[in-house]
Coordinates of C-alpha atoms in Angstrom, one line a residue:
M1 CA 94.4 95.2 136.1
R2 CA 91.4 97.5 136.2
I3 CA 91.0 99.1 132.8
A4 CA 88.5 101.5 131.4
I5 CA 87.7 101.9 127.7
I6 CA 85.9 105.0 126.7
G7 CA 84.1 104.6 123.4
T8 CA 83.1 101.1 122.3
G9 CA 82.9 101.6 118.6
T10 CA 85.3 100.8 115.8
I11 CA 88.5 100.2 117.9
G12 CA 87.4 100.2 121.6
V13 CA 85.1 97.2 121.4
H14 CA 87.9 95.0 120.2
S15 CA 90.1 96.2 123.1
A16 CA 87.3 95.4 125.6
H17 CA 86.8 91.9 124.1
L18 CA 90.5 91.0 124.2
L19 CA 91.2 92.5 127.7
A20 CA 88.2 90.7 129.1
R21 CA 89.4 87.4 127.6
R22 CA 92.7 87.9 129.3
S23 CA 90.8 88.1 132.6
H24 CA 91.3 91.8 133.4
D25 CA 88.6 93.9 135.1
V26 CA 87.2 95.9 132.2
V27 CA 84.6 98.6 132.2
A28 CA 83.7 99.8 128.7
Y29 CA 81.7 103.1 128.4
E30 CA 79.6 104.1 125.4
Q31 CA 77.7 107.4 125.3
F32 CA 75.2 105.9 122.8
S33 CA 74.1 102.3 122.4
I34 CA 76.3 99.5 121.1
G35 CA 76.4 99.5 117.3
H36 CA 75.0 103.0 117.0
A37 CA 75.0 104.9 113.7
F38 CA 76.4 108.2 114.9
G39 CA 80.2 107.7 114.8
S40 CA 82.7 106.3 112.3
A41 CA 81.2 102.8 112.0
G42 CA 78.1 103.6 110.0
G43 CA 77.2 102.6 106.5
D44 CA 76.4 98.8 106.5
S45 CA 79.6 97.7 104.8
R46 CA 83.3 98.4 104.6
F47 CA 85.9 97.3 102.1
F48 CA 88.6 94.9 103.2
S49 CA 91.7 94.2 101.1
R50 CA 95.3 93.2 101.8
V51 CA 96.4 96.1 99.6
E52 CA 98.3 98.9 101.3
L53 CA 98.6 102.2 99.4
Q54 CA 101.0 104.0 101.7
D55 CA 103.5 102.5 104.2
P56 CA 104.3 98.8 103.2
R57 CA 105.0 98.0 106.8
Y58 CA 101.3 98.5 107.4
S59 CA 100.8 95.2 105.7
R60 CA 101.7 93.6 109.0
V61 CA 98.8 95.3 110.7
I62 CA 96.4 94.2 107.9
A63 CA 97.7 90.6 108.1
R64 CA 97.1 90.5 111.9
A65 CA 93.6 92.1 111.5
E66 CA 92.7 89.4 109.0
E67 CA 93.7 86.7 111.4
L68 CA 91.5 88.3 114.1
W69 CA 88.6 88.8 111.7
R70 CA 88.7 85.1 110.8
G71 CA 88.7 84.2 114.5
L72 CA 85.6 86.5 115.1
N73 CA 83.8 84.9 112.1
S74 CA 84.4 81.5 113.7
E75 CA 83.5 82.6 117.2
T76 CA 80.3 84.5 116.3
G77 CA 79.2 82.2 113.5
A78 CA 78.5 85.2 111.4
P79 CA 80.4 86.4 108.2
L80 CA 81.5 89.7 109.8
L81 CA 84.2 89.7 107.1
D82 CA 82.9 88.0 104.0
F83 CA 85.8 87.1 101.7
T84 CA 84.0 87.7 98.4
G85 CA 87.1 88.9 96.4
G86 CA 87.3 92.4 95.1
I87 CA 88.6 94.6 92.3
M88 CA 90.7 97.7 92.2
M89 CA 90.9 99.8 89.0
G90 CA 93.1 102.6 87.9
D91 CA 96.0 103.9 85.8
P92 CA 99.1 101.7 86.4
A93 CA 101.3 104.7 85.6
L94 CA 100.1 106.6 88.7
D95 CA 101.5 106.1 92.1
G96 CA 98.4 104.8 93.9
M97 CA 97.6 102.0 91.4
R98 CA 101.3 101.1 91.1
R99 CA 101.5 100.7 94.9
A100 CA 98.3 98.7 94.9
I101 CA 99.7 96.2 92.4
E102 CA 103.0 95.9 94.2
S103 CA 101.3 95.5 97.6
C104 CA 98.8 92.9 96.4
E105 CA 101.6 90.9 94.7
L106 CA 103.4 90.7 98.0
T107 CA 100.5 89.6 100.2
S108 CA 97.9 87.9 98.0
H109 CA 97.5 86.0 94.7
P110 CA 96.1 88.7 92.4
R111 CA 95.1 88.6 88.8
L112 CA 95.7 91.7 86.6
L113 CA 93.0 92.1 84.0
S114 CA 93.0 94.1 80.8
A115 CA 90.0 96.3 80.1
E116 CA 88.5 93.6 77.8
E117 CA 89.0 90.8 80.4
A118 CA 87.6 92.9 83.2
E119 CA 84.5 93.9 81.3
R120 CA 83.9 90.3 80.3
E121 CA 84.3 89.0 83.8
F122 CA 82.6 92.0 85.5
P123 CA 80.2 93.3 82.9
G124 CA 79.0 96.1 85.2
I125 CA 82.3 98.1 85.1
R126 CA 84.1 100.3 82.6
T127 CA 87.6 101.7 82.6
N128 CA 89.5 104.4 80.8
P129 CA 91.9 103.5 78.0
G130 CA 95.2 102.2 79.4
E131 CA 93.8 101.4 82.8
V132 CA 93.9 98.0 84.4
T133 CA 91.8 96.0 86.9
L134 CA 93.4 94.1 89.8
F135 CA 91.4 91.2 91.2
D136 CA 92.3 90.5 94.9
P137 CA 90.8 87.1 95.9
N138 CA 91.3 87.9 99.6
A139 CA 89.3 91.2 99.5
G140 CA 85.8 91.3 100.9
R141 CA 83.0 93.1 102.7
I142 CA 82.9 93.9 106.5
D143 CA 79.6 94.4 108.3
P144 CA 80.6 97.2 110.7
E145 CA 77.6 97.7 112.9
L146 CA 77.0 93.9 113.3
S147 CA 80.7 93.4 114.0
I148 CA 80.6 95.9 116.9
T149 CA 77.4 94.5 118.3
L150 CA 78.6 90.8 118.3
T151 CA 82.1 91.7 119.5
A152 CA 80.5 93.6 122.4
R153 CA 78.5 90.6 123.3
L154 CA 81.6 88.4 123.3
A155 CA 83.3 91.0 125.6
G156 CA 80.3 90.9 128.0
A157 CA 80.3 87.1 128.0
A158 CA 84.0 87.2 128.9
G159 CA 83.3 89.5 131.9
A160 CA 83.5 93.0 130.6
D161 CA 81.1 95.5 132.2
I162 CA 79.5 97.3 129.1
R163 CA 77.9 100.5 130.1
E164 CA 75.8 101.9 127.4
R165 CA 74.3 105.4 127.3
T166 CA 76.9 106.7 129.7
K167 CA 78.7 109.9 128.9
I168 CA 82.1 110.5 130.4
L169 CA 82.5 114.0 131.8
A170 CA 86.2 114.0 132.7
I171 CA 89.3 111.8 132.9
D172 CA 92.5 112.8 134.8
S173 CA 95.3 111.3 136.8
R174 CA 95.4 111.2 140.6
D175 CA 98.3 112.2 142.8
A176 CA 97.9 108.9 144.6
G177 CA 98.1 107.0 141.4
G178 CA 95.6 105.7 138.9
V179 CA 93.2 107.5 136.6
R180 CA 89.9 109.0 137.7
V181 CA 87.0 108.6 135.3
Q182 CA 83.9 110.7 136.0
D183 CA 80.5 110.2 134.4
D184 CA 77.1 111.6 135.3
R185 CA 76.6 109.0 138.0
G186 CA 79.9 109.4 139.9
E187 CA 83.6 108.5 139.5
E188 CA 85.8 105.5 139.6
I189 CA 89.5 104.8 139.6
F190 CA 91.3 102.7 137.0
D191 CA 94.9 101.5 136.5
R192 CA 94.8 102.3 132.8
V193 CA 92.4 104.1 130.4
I194 CA 92.0 103.7 126.7
V195 CA 90.2 106.5 124.9
T196 CA 88.7 105.7 121.5
V197 CA 85.9 108.2 121.1
G198 CA 86.6 109.3 117.5
A199 CA 84.9 112.6 116.6
W200 CA 84.2 113.3 120.3
S201 CA 87.9 113.5 121.3
R202 CA 87.9 117.2 121.5
Q203 CA 84.8 117.4 123.7
L204 CA 86.3 114.9 126.1
L205 CA 90.0 115.9 126.1
G206 CA 89.9 119.6 125.3
S207 CA 93.4 121.0 124.6
R208 CA 94.8 117.5 125.2
A209 CA 93.1 116.1 122.2
P210 CA 95.2 115.2 119.1
E211 CA 95.2 117.4 116.1
V212 CA 92.6 115.7 113.9
A213 CA 89.9 117.0 111.5
I214 CA 86.4 115.7 111.8
R215 CA 84.7 115.0 108.4
R216 CA 81.3 114.0 107.4
L217 CA 81.2 111.2 104.9
T218 CA 78.3 110.5 102.7
S219 CA 77.3 107.1 101.3
A220 CA 74.6 106.5 98.8
W221 CA 72.7 103.2 97.9
F222 CA 71.6 102.5 94.4
F223 CA 69.5 99.8 92.7
P224 CA 70.6 98.1 89.4
R225 CA 69.5 100.0 86.4
S226 CA 67.6 97.2 84.6
T227 CA 67.8 94.0 86.5
P228 CA 66.4 93.0 89.9
R229 CA 69.9 92.0 91.3
F230 CA 73.6 92.6 90.7
S231 CA 74.8 89.2 89.5
S232 CA 78.5 89.6 89.0
L233 CA 79.5 92.7 91.0
V234 CA 82.0 92.4 93.8
P235 CA 83.4 95.1 96.2
F236 CA 85.3 97.5 94.0
M237 CA 87.5 100.6 94.3
R238 CA 88.7 103.0 91.7
I239 CA 92.0 104.2 93.1
E240 CA 92.9 107.0 90.7
P241 CA 91.9 109.0 88.9
D242 CA 88.2 109.6 90.0
Y243 CA 88.4 107.8 93.3
V244 CA 85.2 105.9 94.2
Y245 CA 84.4 102.6 95.9
G246 CA 81.3 100.4 96.1
L247 CA 80.1 97.4 98.1
P248 CA 77.2 95.3 96.9
T249 CA 74.7 94.3 99.6
P250 CA 74.9 90.6 100.5
D251 CA 71.6 89.8 98.6
G252 CA 72.8 91.7 95.5
R253 CA 69.7 93.9 95.5
A254 CA 71.7 97.2 95.8
V255 CA 75.2 98.7 96.0
K256 CA 76.6 101.3 98.4
I257 CA 78.8 103.9 96.7
G258 CA 81.3 106.1 98.6
L259 CA 83.6 108.9 97.6
G260 CA 87.1 110.1 98.4
F261 CA 88.6 112.6 100.9
E262 CA 88.0 115.7 98.8
Q263 CA 84.2 115.1 98.9
H264 CA 84.1 114.7 102.8
L265 CA 82.7 117.8 104.5
E266 CA 84.8 119.1 107.5
I267 CA 82.7 119.8 110.5
G268 CA 83.2 121.1 114.0
D269 CA 81.0 119.8 116.8
P270 CA 79.6 116.3 116.0
D271 CA 76.7 116.9 118.3
T272 CA 75.4 119.8 116.3
A273 CA 76.7 119.1 112.8
E274 CA 74.0 118.6 110.2
R275 CA 73.8 114.9 109.4
W276 CA 71.3 114.9 106.6
L277 CA 71.6 116.2 103.0
A278 CA 69.1 118.5 101.5
P279 CA 67.4 117.0 98.4
G280 CA 70.0 116.9 95.6
E281 CA 72.8 118.1 97.8
G282 CA 76.2 116.6 97.0
L283 CA 74.9 114.1 94.5
S284 CA 76.6 115.5 91.3
T285 CA 79.9 113.7 92.1
F286 CA 78.2 110.4 92.7
R287 CA 76.5 110.7 89.3
E288 CA 79.8 111.7 87.6
R289 CA 81.5 108.6 89.0
L290 CA 78.7 106.3 87.9
R291 CA 79.8 106.6 84.3
Y292 CA 82.3 103.8 85.2
F293 CA 79.4 101.6 86.3
P294 CA 76.6 101.7 83.6
G295 CA 74.6 99.0 85.3
I296 CA 73.9 101.2 88.3
A297 CA 70.8 103.4 88.4
D298 CA 71.3 107.2 88.2
D299 CA 69.7 108.2 91.5
P300 CA 70.1 106.7 95.0
F301 CA 67.2 105.4 97.0
R302 CA 69.0 105.9 100.3
I303 CA 71.6 108.3 101.6
G304 CA 73.5 108.1 104.9
T305 CA 76.3 110.0 106.7
Y306 CA 78.7 109.3 109.4
F307 CA 81.8 110.9 111.0
E308 CA 85.4 110.0 110.7
T309 CA 88.6 111.7 112.0
Y310 CA 91.7 112.5 109.9
S311 CA 95.1 113.3 111.1
P312 CA 97.2 115.8 109.0
S313 CA 99.5 113.0 107.9
R314 CA 96.7 110.5 107.4
R315 CA 98.4 108.2 110.0
E316 CA 96.7 107.0 113.1
Y317 CA 97.3 108.8 116.4
F318 CA 98.2 106.1 118.9
H319 CA 99.8 107.8 121.9
E320 CA 99.8 108.2 125.6
L321 CA 98.8 111.6 126.9
P322 CA 102.0 113.6 127.7
E323 CA 100.8 114.5 131.2
C324 CA 99.6 110.9 132.1
S325 CA 101.2 107.8 130.7
D326 CA 98.3 105.7 132.0
I327 CA 95.9 107.2 129.4
L328 CA 96.2 106.0 125.8
V329 CA 94.4 108.0 123.0
L330 CA 93.6 106.5 119.6
S331 CA 92.2 108.7 116.9
G332 CA 92.6 110.0 113.4
F333 CA 92.2 106.7 111.5
S334 CA 91.7 108.6 108.3
G335 CA 89.2 106.4 106.6
H336 CA 91.0 103.0 106.8
G337 CA 90.6 102.2 110.5
F338 CA 87.7 99.7 110.3
K339 CA 89.4 97.0 108.3
V340 CA 92.3 96.8 110.8
A341 CA 90.2 97.6 113.9
P342 CA 90.8 94.2 115.6
A343 CA 94.6 94.6 115.3
L344 CA 94.5 98.1 116.6
G345 CA 92.3 97.1 119.4
E346 CA 94.7 94.3 120.3
A347 CA 97.6 96.8 120.2
A348 CA 95.8 99.0 122.7
A349 CA 95.1 95.9 124.9
D350 CA 98.8 95.0 124.8
W351 CA 99.7 98.6 125.8
A352 CA 97.2 98.4 128.7
T353 CA 98.8 95.3 130.1
G354 CA 102.4 96.0 129.3
A355 CA 102.7 93.3 126.7
S356 CA 105.1 93.7 123.8
H357 CA 103.9 95.6 120.8
R358 CA 103.9 93.6 117.6
F359 CA 104.0 96.6 115.2
P360 CA 106.8 99.2 114.8
H361 CA 105.7 102.3 116.8
D362 CA 106.7 104.7 114.1
I363 CA 104.0 103.3 111.8
F364 CA 101.6 105.4 113.9
L365 CA 101.5 109.1 114.5
A366 CA 103.2 110.0 117.8

């Protein structure tokens, strides 16, 4: 089959890789360069865990993603997903932490630590009275930009035509069959088209775009307060209250801190939205959350932003366009798409070739 993939970022690059390996004629379009920092894959690191905080059936998606990540680690020779172990903290009486514990017990071999045990094993963290710390040995750190870059190279080696710096102007069905894809150099016809352009869905699809909100996320990088390296810190997440997560850099010299949905700025057009923070802007919440991590310095040395899309239900939009069943749109990954990106890319590849779908369709937003 001749298949176009529009957007080779978080999800699209995995679809391109798997379809090319299945010997299909794949053309993958990217309006920027492969591994760019403008979309949802920015920020140097992402948190991976088997924990599922919402629909327990989603654990099947996470399990398949882990299989595929391990395969990519082996194929590329790089620790794209580095299984360092990770911790989750919170009040076990609240729904989020309760679900985290139940989910981890089903899919991993966790250890539940008291405040005293957690502070002894991970001296850089603090918790509120009554809170617990869950250690997941199968958690870890994903390198998003490198993952996209190396997976795109695998796709190209398998025969995919990767077209960087190519902006798609229109896609539509033809009366004679197939889907027309037009860029600034001309147009081509494909059997199937997979659209994974994230924050640019509205620009490309107009009124056909799914209902998603585009939000600007801010990450901040901090040095240790008094030592040259973080010695015992692993990827961490405070689930509730006071949601915050952090990922140490591989060399331990710094940690990236990220905040929750309420601190994400809703934007309109990703091409014109302000990407940079003014001095001091938006840092008060970071400083407030750092009270749980006394070993981290007060002020960041680096700040970065990137764009993600959120559906109203926080469930992924994975659906054919109503007017053309040969066009599949994926969007609205709501902050947890990257860790399962290989599995969702595989699901899109299965759709394109008519293969059976391994996940219940009602997990996703139709």
